[in-house]
Structures are given as structure tokens and as C-alpha cells.
GROMACS .gro file of C-alpha atoms in nm:
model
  436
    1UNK     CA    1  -0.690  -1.308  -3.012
    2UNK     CA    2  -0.883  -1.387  -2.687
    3UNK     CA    3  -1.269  -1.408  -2.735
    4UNK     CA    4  -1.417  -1.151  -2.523
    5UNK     CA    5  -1.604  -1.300  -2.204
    6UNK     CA    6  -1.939  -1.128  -2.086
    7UNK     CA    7  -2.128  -1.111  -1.777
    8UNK     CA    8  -2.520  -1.010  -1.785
    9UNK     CA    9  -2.611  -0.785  -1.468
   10UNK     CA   10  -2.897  -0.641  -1.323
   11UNK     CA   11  -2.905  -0.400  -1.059
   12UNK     CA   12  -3.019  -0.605  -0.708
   13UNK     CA   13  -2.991  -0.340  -0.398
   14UNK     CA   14  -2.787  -0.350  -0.169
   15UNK     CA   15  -2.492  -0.524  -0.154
   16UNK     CA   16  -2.399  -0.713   0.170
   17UNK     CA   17  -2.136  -0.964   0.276
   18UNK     CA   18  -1.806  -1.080   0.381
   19UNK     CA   19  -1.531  -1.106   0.145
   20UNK     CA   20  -1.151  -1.298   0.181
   21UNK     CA   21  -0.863  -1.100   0.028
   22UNK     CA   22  -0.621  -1.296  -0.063
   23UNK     CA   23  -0.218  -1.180  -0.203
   24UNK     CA   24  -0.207  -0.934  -0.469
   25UNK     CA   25  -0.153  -0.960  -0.850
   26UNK     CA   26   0.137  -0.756  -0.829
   27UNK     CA   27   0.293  -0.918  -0.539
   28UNK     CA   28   0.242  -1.308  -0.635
   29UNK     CA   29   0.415  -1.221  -0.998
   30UNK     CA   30   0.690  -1.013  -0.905
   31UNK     CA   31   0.765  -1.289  -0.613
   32UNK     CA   32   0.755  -1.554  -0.888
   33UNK     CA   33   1.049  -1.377  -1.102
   34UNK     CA   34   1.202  -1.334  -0.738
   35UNK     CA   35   1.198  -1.725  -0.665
   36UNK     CA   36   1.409  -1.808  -0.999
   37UNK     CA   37   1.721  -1.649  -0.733
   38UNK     CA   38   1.743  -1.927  -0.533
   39UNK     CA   39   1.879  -2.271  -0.498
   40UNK     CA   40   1.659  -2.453  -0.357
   41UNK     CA   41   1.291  -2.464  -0.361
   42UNK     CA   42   1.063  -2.123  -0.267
   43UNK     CA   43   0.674  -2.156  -0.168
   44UNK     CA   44   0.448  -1.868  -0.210
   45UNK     CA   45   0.125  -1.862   0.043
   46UNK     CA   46  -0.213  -1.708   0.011
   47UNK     CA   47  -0.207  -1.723  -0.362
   48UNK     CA   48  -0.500  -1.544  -0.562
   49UNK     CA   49  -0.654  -1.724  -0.869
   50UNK     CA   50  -0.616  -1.498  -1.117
   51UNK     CA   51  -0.509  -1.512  -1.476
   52UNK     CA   52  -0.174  -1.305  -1.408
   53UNK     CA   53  -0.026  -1.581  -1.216
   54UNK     CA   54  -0.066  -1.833  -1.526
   55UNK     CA   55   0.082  -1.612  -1.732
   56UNK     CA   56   0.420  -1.585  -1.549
   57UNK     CA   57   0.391  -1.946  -1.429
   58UNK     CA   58   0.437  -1.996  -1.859
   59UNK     CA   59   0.653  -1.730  -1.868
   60UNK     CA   60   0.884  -1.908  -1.567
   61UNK     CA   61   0.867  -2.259  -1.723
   62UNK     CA   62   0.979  -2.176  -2.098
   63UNK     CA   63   1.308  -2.059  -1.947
   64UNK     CA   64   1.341  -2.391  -1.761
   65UNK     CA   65   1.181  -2.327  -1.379
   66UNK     CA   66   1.015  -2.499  -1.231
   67UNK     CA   67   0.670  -2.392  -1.133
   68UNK     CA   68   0.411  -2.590  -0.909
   69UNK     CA   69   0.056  -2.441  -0.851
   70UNK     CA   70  -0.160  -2.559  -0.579
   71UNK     CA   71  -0.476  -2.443  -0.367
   72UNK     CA   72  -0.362  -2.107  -0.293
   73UNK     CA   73   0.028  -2.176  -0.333
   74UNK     CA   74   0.304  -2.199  -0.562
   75UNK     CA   75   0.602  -2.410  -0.535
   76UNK     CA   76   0.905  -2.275  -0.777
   77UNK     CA   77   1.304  -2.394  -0.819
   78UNK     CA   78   1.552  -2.403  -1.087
   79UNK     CA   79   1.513  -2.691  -1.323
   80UNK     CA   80   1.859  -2.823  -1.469
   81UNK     CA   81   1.897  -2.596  -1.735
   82UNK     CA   82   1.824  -2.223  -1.743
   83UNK     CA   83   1.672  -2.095  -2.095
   84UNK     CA   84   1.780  -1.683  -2.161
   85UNK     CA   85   1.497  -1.552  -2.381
   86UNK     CA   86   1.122  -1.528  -2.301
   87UNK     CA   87   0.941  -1.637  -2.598
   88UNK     CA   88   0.774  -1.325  -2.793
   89UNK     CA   89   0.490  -1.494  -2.800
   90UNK     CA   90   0.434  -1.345  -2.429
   91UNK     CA   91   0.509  -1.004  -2.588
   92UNK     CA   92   0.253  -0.752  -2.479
   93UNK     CA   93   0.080  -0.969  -2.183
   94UNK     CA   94   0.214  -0.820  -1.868
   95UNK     CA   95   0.485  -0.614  -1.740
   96UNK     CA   96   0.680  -0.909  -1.584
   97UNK     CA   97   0.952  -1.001  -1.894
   98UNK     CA   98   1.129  -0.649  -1.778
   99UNK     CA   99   1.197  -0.763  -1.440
  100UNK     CA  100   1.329  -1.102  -1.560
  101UNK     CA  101   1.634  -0.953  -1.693
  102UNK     CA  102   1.852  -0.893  -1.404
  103UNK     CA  103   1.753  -1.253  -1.252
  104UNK     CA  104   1.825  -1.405  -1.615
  105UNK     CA  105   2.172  -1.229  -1.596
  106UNK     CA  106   2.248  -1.387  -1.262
  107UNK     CA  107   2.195  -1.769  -1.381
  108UNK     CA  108   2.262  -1.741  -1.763
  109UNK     CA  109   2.487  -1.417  -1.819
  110UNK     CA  110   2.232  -1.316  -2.077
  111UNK     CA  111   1.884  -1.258  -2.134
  112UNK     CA  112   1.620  -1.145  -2.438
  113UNK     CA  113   1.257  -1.002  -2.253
  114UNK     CA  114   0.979  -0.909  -2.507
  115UNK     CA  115   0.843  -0.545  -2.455
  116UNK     CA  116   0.654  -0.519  -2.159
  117UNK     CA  117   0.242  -0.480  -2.174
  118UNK     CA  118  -0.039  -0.475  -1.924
  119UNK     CA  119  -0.327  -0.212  -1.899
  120UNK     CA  120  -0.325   0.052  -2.166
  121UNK     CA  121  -0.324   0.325  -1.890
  122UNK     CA  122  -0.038   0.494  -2.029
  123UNK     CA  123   0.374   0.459  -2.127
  124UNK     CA  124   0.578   0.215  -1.923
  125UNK     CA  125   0.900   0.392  -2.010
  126UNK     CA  126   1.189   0.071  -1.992
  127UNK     CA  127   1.433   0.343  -1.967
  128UNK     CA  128   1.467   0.352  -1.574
  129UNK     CA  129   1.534  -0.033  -1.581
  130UNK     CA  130   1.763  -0.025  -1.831
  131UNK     CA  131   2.017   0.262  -1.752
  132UNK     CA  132   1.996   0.088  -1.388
  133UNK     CA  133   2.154  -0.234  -1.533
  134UNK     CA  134   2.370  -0.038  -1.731
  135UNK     CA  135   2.478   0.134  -1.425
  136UNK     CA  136   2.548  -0.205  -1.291
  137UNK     CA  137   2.748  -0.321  -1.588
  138UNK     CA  138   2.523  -0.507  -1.803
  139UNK     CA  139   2.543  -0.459  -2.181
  140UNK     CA  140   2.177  -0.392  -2.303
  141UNK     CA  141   2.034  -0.325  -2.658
  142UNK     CA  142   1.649  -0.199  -2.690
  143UNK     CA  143   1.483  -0.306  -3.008
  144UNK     CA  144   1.175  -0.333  -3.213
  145UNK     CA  145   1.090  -0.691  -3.056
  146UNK     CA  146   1.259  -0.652  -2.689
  147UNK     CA  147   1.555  -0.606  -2.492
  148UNK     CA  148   1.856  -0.827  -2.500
  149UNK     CA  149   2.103  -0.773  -2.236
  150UNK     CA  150   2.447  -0.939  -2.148
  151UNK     CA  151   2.694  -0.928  -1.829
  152UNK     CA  152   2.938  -1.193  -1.691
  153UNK     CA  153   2.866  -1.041  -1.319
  154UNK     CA  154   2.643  -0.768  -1.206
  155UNK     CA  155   2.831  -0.489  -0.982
  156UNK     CA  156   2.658  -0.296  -0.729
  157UNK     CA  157   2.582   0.104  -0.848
  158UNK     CA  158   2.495   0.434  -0.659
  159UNK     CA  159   2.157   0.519  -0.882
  160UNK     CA  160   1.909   0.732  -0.839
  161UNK     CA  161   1.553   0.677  -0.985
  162UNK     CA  162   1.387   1.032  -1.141
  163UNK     CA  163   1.058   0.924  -1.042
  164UNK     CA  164   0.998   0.628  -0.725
  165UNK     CA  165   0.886   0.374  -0.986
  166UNK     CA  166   0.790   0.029  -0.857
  167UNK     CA  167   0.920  -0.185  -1.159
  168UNK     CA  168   1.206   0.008  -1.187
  169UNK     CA  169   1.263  -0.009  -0.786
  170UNK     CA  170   1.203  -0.381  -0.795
  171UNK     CA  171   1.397  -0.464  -1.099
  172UNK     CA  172   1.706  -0.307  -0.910
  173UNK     CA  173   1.622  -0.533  -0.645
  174UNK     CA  174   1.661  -0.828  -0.827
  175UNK     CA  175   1.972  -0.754  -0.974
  176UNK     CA  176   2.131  -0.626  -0.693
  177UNK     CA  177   2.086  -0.882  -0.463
  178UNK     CA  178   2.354  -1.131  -0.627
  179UNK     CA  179   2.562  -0.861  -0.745
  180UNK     CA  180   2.900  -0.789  -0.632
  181UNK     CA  181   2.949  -0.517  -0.392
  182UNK     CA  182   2.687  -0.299  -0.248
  183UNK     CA  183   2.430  -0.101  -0.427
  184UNK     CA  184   2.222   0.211  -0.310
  185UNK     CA  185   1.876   0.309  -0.451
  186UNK     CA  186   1.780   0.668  -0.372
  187UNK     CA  187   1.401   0.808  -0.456
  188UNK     CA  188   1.332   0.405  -0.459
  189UNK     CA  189   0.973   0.358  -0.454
  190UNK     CA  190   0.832   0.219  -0.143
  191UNK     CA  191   0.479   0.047  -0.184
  192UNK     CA  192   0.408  -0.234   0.025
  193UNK     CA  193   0.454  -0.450  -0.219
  194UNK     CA  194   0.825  -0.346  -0.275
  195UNK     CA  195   0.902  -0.393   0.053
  196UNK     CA  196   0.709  -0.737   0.074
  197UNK     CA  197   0.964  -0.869  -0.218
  198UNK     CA  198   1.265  -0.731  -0.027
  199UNK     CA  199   1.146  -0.902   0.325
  200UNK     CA  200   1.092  -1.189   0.076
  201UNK     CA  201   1.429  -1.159  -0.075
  202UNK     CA  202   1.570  -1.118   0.273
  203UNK     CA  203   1.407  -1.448   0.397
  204UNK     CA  204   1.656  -1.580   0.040
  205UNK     CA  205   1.968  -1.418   0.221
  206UNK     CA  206   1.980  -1.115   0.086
  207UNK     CA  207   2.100  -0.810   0.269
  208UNK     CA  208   1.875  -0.521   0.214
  209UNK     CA  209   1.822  -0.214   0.435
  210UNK     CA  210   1.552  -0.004   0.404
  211UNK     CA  211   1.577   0.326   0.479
  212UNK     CA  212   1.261   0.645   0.576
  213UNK     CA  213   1.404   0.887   0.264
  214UNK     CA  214   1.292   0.665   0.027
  215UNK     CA  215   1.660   0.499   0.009
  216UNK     CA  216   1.766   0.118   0.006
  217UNK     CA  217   2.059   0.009   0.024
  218UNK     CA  218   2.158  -0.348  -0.048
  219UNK     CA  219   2.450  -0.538  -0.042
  220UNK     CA  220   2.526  -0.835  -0.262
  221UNK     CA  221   2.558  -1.193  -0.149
  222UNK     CA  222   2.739  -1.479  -0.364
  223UNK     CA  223   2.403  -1.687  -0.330
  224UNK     CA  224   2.072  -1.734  -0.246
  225UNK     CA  225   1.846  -2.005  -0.081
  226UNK     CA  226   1.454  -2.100  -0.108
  227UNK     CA  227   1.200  -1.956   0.091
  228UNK     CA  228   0.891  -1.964   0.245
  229UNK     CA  229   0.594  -1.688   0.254
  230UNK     CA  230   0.259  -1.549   0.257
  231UNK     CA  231   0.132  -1.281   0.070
  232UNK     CA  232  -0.043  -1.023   0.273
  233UNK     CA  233  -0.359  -0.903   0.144
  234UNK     CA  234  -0.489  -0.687  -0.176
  235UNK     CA  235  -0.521  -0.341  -0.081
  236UNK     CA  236  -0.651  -0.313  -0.479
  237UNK     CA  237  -0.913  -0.546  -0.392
  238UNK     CA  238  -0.988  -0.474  -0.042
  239UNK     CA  239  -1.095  -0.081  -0.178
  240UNK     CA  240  -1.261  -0.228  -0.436
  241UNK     CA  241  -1.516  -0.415  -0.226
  242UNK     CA  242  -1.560  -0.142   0.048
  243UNK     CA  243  -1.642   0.090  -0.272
  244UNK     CA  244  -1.906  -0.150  -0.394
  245UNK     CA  245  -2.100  -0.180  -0.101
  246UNK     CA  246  -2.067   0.206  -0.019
  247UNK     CA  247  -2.220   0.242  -0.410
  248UNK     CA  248  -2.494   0.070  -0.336
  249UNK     CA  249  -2.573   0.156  -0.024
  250UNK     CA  250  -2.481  -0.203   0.155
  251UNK     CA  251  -2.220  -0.363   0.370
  252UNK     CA  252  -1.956  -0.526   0.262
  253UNK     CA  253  -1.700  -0.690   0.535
  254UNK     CA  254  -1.368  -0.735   0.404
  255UNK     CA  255  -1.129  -0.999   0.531
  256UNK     CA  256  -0.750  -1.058   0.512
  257UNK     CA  257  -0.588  -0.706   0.417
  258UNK     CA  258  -0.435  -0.541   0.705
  259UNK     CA  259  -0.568  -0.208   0.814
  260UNK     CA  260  -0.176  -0.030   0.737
  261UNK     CA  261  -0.235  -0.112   0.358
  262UNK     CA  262  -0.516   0.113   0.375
  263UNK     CA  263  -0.502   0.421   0.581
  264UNK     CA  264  -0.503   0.679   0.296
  265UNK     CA  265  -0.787   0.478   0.148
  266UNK     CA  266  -0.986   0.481   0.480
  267UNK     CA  267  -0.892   0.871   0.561
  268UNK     CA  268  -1.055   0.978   0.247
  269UNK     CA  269  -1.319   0.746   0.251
  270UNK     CA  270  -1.439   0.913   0.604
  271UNK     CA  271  -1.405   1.270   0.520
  272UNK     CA  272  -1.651   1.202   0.202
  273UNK     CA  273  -1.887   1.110   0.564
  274UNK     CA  274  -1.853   0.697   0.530
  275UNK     CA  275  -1.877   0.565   0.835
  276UNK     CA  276  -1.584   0.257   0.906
  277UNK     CA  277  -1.608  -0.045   1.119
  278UNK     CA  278  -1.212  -0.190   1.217
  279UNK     CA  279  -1.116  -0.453   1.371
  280UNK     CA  280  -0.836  -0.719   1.381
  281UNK     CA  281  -1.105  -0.960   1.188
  282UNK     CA  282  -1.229  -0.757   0.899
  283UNK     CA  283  -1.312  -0.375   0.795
  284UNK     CA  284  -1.628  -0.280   0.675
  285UNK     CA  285  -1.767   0.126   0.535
  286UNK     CA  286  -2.147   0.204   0.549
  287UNK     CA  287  -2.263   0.517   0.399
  288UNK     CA  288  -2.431   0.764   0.673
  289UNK     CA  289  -2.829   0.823   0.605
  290UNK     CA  290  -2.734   1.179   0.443
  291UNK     CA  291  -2.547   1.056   0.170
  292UNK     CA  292  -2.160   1.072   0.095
  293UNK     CA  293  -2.003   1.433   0.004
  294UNK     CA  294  -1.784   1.497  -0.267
  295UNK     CA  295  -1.418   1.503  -0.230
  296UNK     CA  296  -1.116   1.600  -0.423
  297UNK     CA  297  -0.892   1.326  -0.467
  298UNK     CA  298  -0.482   1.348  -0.622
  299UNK     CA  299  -0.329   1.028  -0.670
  300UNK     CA  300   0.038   0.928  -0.580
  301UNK     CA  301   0.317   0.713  -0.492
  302UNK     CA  302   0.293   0.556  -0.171
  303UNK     CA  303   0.208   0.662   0.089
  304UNK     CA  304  -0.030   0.888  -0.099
  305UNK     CA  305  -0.364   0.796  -0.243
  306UNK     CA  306  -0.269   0.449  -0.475
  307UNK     CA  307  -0.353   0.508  -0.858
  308UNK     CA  308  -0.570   0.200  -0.887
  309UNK     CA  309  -0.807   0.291  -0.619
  310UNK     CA  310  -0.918   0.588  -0.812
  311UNK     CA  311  -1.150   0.398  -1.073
  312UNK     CA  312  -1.374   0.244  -0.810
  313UNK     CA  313  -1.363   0.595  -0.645
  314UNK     CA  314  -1.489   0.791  -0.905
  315UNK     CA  315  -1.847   0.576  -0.947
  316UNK     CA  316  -1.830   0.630  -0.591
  317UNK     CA  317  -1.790   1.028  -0.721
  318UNK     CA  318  -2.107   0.955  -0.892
  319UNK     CA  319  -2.292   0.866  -0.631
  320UNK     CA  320  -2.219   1.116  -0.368
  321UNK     CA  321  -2.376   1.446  -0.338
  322UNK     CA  322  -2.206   1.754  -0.550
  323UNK     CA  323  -1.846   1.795  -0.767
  324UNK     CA  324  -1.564   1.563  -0.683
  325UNK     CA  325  -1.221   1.622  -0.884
  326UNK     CA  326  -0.999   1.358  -0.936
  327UNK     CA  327  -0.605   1.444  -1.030
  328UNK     CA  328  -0.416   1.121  -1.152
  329UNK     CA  329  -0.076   1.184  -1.126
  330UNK     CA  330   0.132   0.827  -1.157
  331UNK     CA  331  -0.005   0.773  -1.546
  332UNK     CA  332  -0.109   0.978  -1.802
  333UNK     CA  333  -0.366   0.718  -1.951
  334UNK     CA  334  -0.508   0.588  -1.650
  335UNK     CA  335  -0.861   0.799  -1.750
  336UNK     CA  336  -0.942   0.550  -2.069
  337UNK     CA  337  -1.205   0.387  -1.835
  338UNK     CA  338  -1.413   0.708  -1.870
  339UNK     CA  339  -1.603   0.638  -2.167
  340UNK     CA  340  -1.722   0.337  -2.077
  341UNK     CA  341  -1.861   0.514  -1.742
  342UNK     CA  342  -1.975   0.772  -1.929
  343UNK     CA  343  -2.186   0.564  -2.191
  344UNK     CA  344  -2.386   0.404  -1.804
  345UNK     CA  345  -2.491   0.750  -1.736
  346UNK     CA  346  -2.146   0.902  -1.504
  347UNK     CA  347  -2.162   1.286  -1.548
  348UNK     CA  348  -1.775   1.281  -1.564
  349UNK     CA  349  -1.570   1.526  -1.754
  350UNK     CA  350  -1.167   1.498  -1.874
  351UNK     CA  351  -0.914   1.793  -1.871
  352UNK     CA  352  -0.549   1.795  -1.923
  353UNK     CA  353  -0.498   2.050  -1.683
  354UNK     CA  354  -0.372   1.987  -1.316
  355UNK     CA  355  -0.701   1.999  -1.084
  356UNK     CA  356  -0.765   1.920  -0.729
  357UNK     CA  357  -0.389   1.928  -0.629
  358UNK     CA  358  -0.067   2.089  -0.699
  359UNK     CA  359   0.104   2.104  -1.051
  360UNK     CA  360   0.213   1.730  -1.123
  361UNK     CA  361   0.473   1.592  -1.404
  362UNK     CA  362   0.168   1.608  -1.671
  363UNK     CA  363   0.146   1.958  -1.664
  364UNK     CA  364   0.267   2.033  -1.968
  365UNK     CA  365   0.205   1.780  -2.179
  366UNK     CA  366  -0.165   1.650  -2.353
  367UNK     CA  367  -0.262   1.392  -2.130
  368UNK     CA  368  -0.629   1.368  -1.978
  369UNK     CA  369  -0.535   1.303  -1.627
  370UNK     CA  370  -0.823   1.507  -1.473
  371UNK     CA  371  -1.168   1.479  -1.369
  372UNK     CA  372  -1.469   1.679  -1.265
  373UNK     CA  373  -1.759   1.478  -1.168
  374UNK     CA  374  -2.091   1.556  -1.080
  375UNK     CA  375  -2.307   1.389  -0.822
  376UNK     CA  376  -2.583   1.210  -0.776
  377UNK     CA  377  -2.592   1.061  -1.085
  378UNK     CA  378  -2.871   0.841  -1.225
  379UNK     CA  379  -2.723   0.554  -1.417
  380UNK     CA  380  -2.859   0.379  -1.681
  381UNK     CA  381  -2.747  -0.009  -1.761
  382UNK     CA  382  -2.551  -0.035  -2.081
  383UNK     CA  383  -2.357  -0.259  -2.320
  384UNK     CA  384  -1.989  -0.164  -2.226
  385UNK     CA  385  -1.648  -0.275  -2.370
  386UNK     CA  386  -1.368  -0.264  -2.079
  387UNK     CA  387  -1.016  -0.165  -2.169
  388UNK     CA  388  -0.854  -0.329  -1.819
  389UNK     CA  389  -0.894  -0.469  -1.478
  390UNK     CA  390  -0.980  -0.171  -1.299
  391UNK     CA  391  -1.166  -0.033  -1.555
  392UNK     CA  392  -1.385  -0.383  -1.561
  393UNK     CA  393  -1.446  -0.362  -1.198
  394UNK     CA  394  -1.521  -0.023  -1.203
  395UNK     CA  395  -1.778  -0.112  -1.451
  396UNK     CA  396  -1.951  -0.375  -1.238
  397UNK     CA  397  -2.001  -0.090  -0.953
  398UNK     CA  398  -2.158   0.115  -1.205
  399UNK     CA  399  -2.403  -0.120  -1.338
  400UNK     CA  400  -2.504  -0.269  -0.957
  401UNK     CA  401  -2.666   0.095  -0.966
  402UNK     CA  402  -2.777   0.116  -1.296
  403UNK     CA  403  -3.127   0.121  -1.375
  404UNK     CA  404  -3.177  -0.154  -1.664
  405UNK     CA  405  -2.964  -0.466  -1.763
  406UNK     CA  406  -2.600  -0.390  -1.818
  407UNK     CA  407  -2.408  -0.619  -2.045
  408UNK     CA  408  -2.016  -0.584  -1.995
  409UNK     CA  409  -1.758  -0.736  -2.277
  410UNK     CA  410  -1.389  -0.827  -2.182
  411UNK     CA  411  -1.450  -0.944  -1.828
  412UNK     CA  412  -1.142  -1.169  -1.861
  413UNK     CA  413  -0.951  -0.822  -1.774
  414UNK     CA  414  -1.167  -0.831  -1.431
  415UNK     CA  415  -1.043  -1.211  -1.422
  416UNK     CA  416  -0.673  -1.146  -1.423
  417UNK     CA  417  -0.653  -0.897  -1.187
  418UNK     CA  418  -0.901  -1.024  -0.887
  419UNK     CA  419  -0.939  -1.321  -0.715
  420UNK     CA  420  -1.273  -1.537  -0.825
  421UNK     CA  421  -1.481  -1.187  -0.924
  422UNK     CA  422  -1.830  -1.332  -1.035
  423UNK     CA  423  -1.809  -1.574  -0.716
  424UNK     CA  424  -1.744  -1.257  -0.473
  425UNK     CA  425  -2.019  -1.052  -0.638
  426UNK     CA  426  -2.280  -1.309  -0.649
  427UNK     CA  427  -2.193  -1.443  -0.303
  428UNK     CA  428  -2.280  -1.032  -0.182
  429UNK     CA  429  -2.588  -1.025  -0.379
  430UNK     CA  430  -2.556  -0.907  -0.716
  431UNK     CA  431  -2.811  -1.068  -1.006
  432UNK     CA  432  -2.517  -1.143  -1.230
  433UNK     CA  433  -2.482  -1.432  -1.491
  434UNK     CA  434  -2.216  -1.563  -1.740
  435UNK     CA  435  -2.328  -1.521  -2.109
  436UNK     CA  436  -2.330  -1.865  -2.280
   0.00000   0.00000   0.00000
């Protein structure tokens, strides 16, 4: 069991600064699994430091690839022989075994992945991934311990996805990019992250189209080669620090994310009365000398308002002036940050039903994937236990506000997810310190 890290904060004022986005957690991982395709060697740029990237750098070399990592880079290639099976010993730490199995098929005609894991925001259903490789010919078993999965060549499949779901989209990807014959994704989702792997697999010598109805199509080559690229920037992160320095009433410059990652983000950023600063060097929010309004916010698949920019939003809920809803609709767990919130003083309430937007797939069902909040709050420092990443940096906002000391427990989360987190916040200002 990992020991729980802790940071000591106390609130400091404003917070004011530039910060460098570098790639995404997301994107460096799933272009890792991506790099095991080809035959020669593949160099990923703009590389964050963040404890996701070891973890599939372990994952890569226990099934015999090679993995090189550098200031800001990664070198991988096939070593001489090719391992099937992830260890289960890396059960549980990410979602990334799941999208090994259709590369693993490719170069070994078999492959075991442990069940998948990550943030405890709610089911990752492996059912999408696996009737796709089905679909495309592969025999595949679900057990207690994993998935084990066998085909002597992948064929390409007409499939349509229920729901545009980025592992399952990306998953297809990877296994239909050496498979034989041509392969059509419809209701494929299309975050720019999916479509940085497929430029990325293109760059390999794969043949992907992508198409504005949410279709790809892409047609199987017999092999493919290394590659070079650079990761474009966070848009997780990016939100993230304009949020904190709208919280606390600062300015916070952010660097390296293009503006096109982030024009949902920005839209309902300004109508909640932040005022933006955009230019080809950095943007930057400020909030207006009356205070930020409240807003009602409903998550969704690109290009709609992204899921993880919704915990950062609502301390930003807290802090503006009346009720703000908040309707998740991509997980029905992502609300399990609330308590935590709630314990530093966030007048935030949870309801299962549908507010602040139309009727979503959680309807019907239990899940807390609503939120009233109530603004301006006072908040009061605390001694908090965070479930995940965004949860953790959520938490930080909160207690940059806080009157009193906040002490926050499982700040590794924060550390797998963002690139050099205590750095960034103390370089903008925050009194924050490691507990020894």
C-alpha cells in the first residue's frame, strides 16, 4: 500500500504567475501503448513528469519494450522478444492494460491485461472494448483477474460504439490499424486527444480518416514504422490553473495549451463575468471587481464542457455570487470529491436527479451526478483525505481560500496526474510545504 503523502497549506492571497503546460496524462500513456506498433524506434516530445507515465513505462518493459525516459521525452521500440501478459501486479493502477490488448494481439497473437483501475469516479465498463475485438475476430474471455484474448490476425469490422467512449474509441484504433481490411467506427469519440493518437498513428503509416459525424474510418496496413511527436498541451491542467487564480482573486498566465483545446472552457468561464486575456503566447482569466456569477454547468463528450474541468469549477461555484448547478453526465461517480469540499466549508449539495440540463443516461438509475451550490462561501482550512487527481487539485483551490491551515492526505493522486504540482503552486505564491 502506498503511504499517503501530505502537503501543509495556508491561505496566501492572491495567486499570480506564469505557468508551462506541458502534454497530457492521457495523451503521453495512450501514445506509449501506441509506440509498441512500430518497428523502429518512436520519440514522444513535451513529456509531463507525472507518476502515470512510470507506471506504463513498467507496464511497457515487463512485456519486453523498450522504454527510454529523458527531460521531457520518451524514446520506445520493440525489444527482441515480446512478453503477452501484463503482470497483475499492475492490476488496479490505471486504465492503460485494456488498451494493450489489441497491440499485444498484433506482435504476440495473444494477450492477458489485468482489470483496468484509475480514479474511483465511477464503472469503466470493458464491455465496449471487448465486443469491438470480438467484432474484429479476436477470441476474448473476461475473468475474475483480467482479460485474456487470442487471434492469429485482426480483421477490420463495421462497429458502432453506444456511447463516444475514448478508451473504447482508442482501443479500436489500435487494433485496427494493423488489421486486415478496413474498419469503420461510428459514434467514435472525438477528444483531442483521440485525434492526437490517430495523427500520431498516421505519422506510423497508418491510414485513418476522420470524419465531422463522429465517424472514422481506417484502413489496415501490413506494418508500421517509428515516429516522432510532441504532445500538445493539457487542457486538464491549463483549466486548472486559470481556476486557481480566478479563486483567489489573482492572475495566473498559462503557457503551452492552444486556445482550440479550450473554447468551451473559456465560453463559460466569461459568461460567469471572468474577464480573458488571449494571445498566441499564453491565456490568462481575471475576475471583474463585482465578483463572478453563478452558472449552470452540464458536462459532456467533446466538444461539450470536459468532465474533469468540473471539480476545479465547482470551488470556483463557491466562490461566485448565488446558486450554480452542476450536471455530470460522462460518470456516475465523478461527485466523490464532494465530501472532502464539503468538510473545507463548500455549501454544495448532491442529487440523483438530472439538473441544469436535459435528461442524461443517469436518469434512472441512483447515481449522485448533480449539484446545487451556493455562493460566496466562507471556507474554513481542514484536514482532508483525497480520493483522485482532480479531486486533490480541487482541494488545493479550496484551501488557497480557506481561512486556517489546511492539511491534505494522498497528494500523490495530485502527483500522477499534473506536471510538478507543489513547484507550480509555490512558484504562483501559495504558502505550501511538504510534511516530513
Amino acid at each position: 500500500m502506498i503511504e499517503d503523502k501530505v502537503w501543509l497549506i495556508d491561505p496566501s492571497g492572491p495567486l499570480r504567475g506564469d505557468v508551462e503546460v506541458r502534454g497530457s496524462k492521457n495523451g503521453v500513456s495512450k501514445h506509449m501503448v501506441a509506440a509498441m506498433l512500430g518497428t523502429g524506434e518512436s520519440t514522444i516530445h513535451n513529456v509531463p513528469e507525472v507518476g502515470e507515465v512510470e507506471i506504463t513505462a513498467a507496464m511497457l518493459r515487463a512485456l519486453g519494450i523498450e522504454v527510454e525516459i529523458g527531460r521531457g521525452e520518451i524514446r520506445i521500440g520493440q525489444g527482441p522478444e515480446i512478453r503477452p501478459s501484463v503482470p497483475t501486479a499492475f492490476s488496479g493502477l490505471n486504465r492503460i492494460p485494456i488498451l494493450m490488448l489489441g497491440p499485444l494481439l498484433h506482435l504476440a497473437g495473444e494477450a492477458f491485461v489485468p482489470l483496468v483501475g484509475g480514479d474511483p469516479i465511477g464503472r469503466r465498463p470493458v464491455n465496449f472494448h471487448v465486443e469491438a475485438l470480438r467484432a474484429m475476430g479476436a477470441e476474448v474471455e473476461v475473468g475474475g483477474g483480467g482479460i485474456t484474448a487470442k487471434a492469429k490476425r485482426l480483421v477490420g469490422a463495421r462497429l458502432e460504439l453506444p456511447y463516444p467512449s475514448v478508451g473504447a474509441t482508442e482501443t479500436i484504433l489500435m487494433s485496427a490499424v494493423l488489421a486486415e481490411g478496413k474498419t469503420v467506427i461510428k459514434n467514435a469519440a472525438m477528444e483531442p486527444e483521440v485525434v492526437e493518437l490517430a495523427l500520431f498513428l498516421q505519422r506510423m503509416g497508418a491510414r485513418i480518416e476522420l470524419s465531422p459525424d463522429r465517424r472514422i474510418l481506417i484502413e489496415g496496413v501490413e506494418r508500421l514504422h517509428g515516429a516522432r511527436t510532441w504532445l500538445a498541451g493539457d487542457r486538464i491542467e491549463a483549466f486548472s490553473y486559470l481556476a486557481a487564480g480566478l479563486i483567489t482573486g489573482g492572475e495566473v498566465r498559462v503557457h503551452g495549451c492552444p486556445q482550440d483545446r479550450l473554447v468551451t472552457a473559456i465560453t463559460t468561464l466569461a459568461r460567469m463575468g471572468a474577464q480573458f486575456d488571449i494571445n498566441d503566447e499564453y491565456l490568462c482569466a481575471r475576475k471583474p471587481p463585482q465578483g463572478l456569477r453563478a452558472a449552470a454547468v452540464q458536462t459532456d463528450t467533446h466538444p461539450g464542457f470536459m468532465t474533469d474541468w468540473q471539480t476545479p469549477l465547482m470551488v470556483l461555484f463557491t466562490q461566485s455570487q448565488g446558486m450554480s448547478v452542476l450536471h455530470e453526465t460522462v460518470f456516475e461517480n465523478r461527485l466523490v470529491y464532494v465530501p472532502a469540499l464539503q468538510d473545507m466549508g463548500c455549501e454544495i449539495e448532491v442529487f440523483d436527479q438530472c439538473l441544469g440540463g436535459p435528461a442524461c443516461r443517469y436518469h434512472d438509475t441512483n447515481a449522485k451526478h448533480s449539484a446545487v451550490v451556493r455562493g460566496v462561501s466562507q471556507l474554513r482550512g481542514a484536514d482532508v483525505e483525497l480520493p483522485d487527481i482532480r479531486a486533490g487539485f480541487s482541494a488545493v483551490l479550496a484551501a488557497a481560500v480557506a481561512d486556517g491551515s489546511s492539511r491534505l492526505r494522498g497528494v500523490q493522486h495530485i502527483e500522477r496526474g499534473y506536471h510538478r504540482p507543489f513547484e507550480q503552486f509555490a512558484s504562483l505564491g501559495l504558502n505550501i510545504r511538504r510534511e516530513e
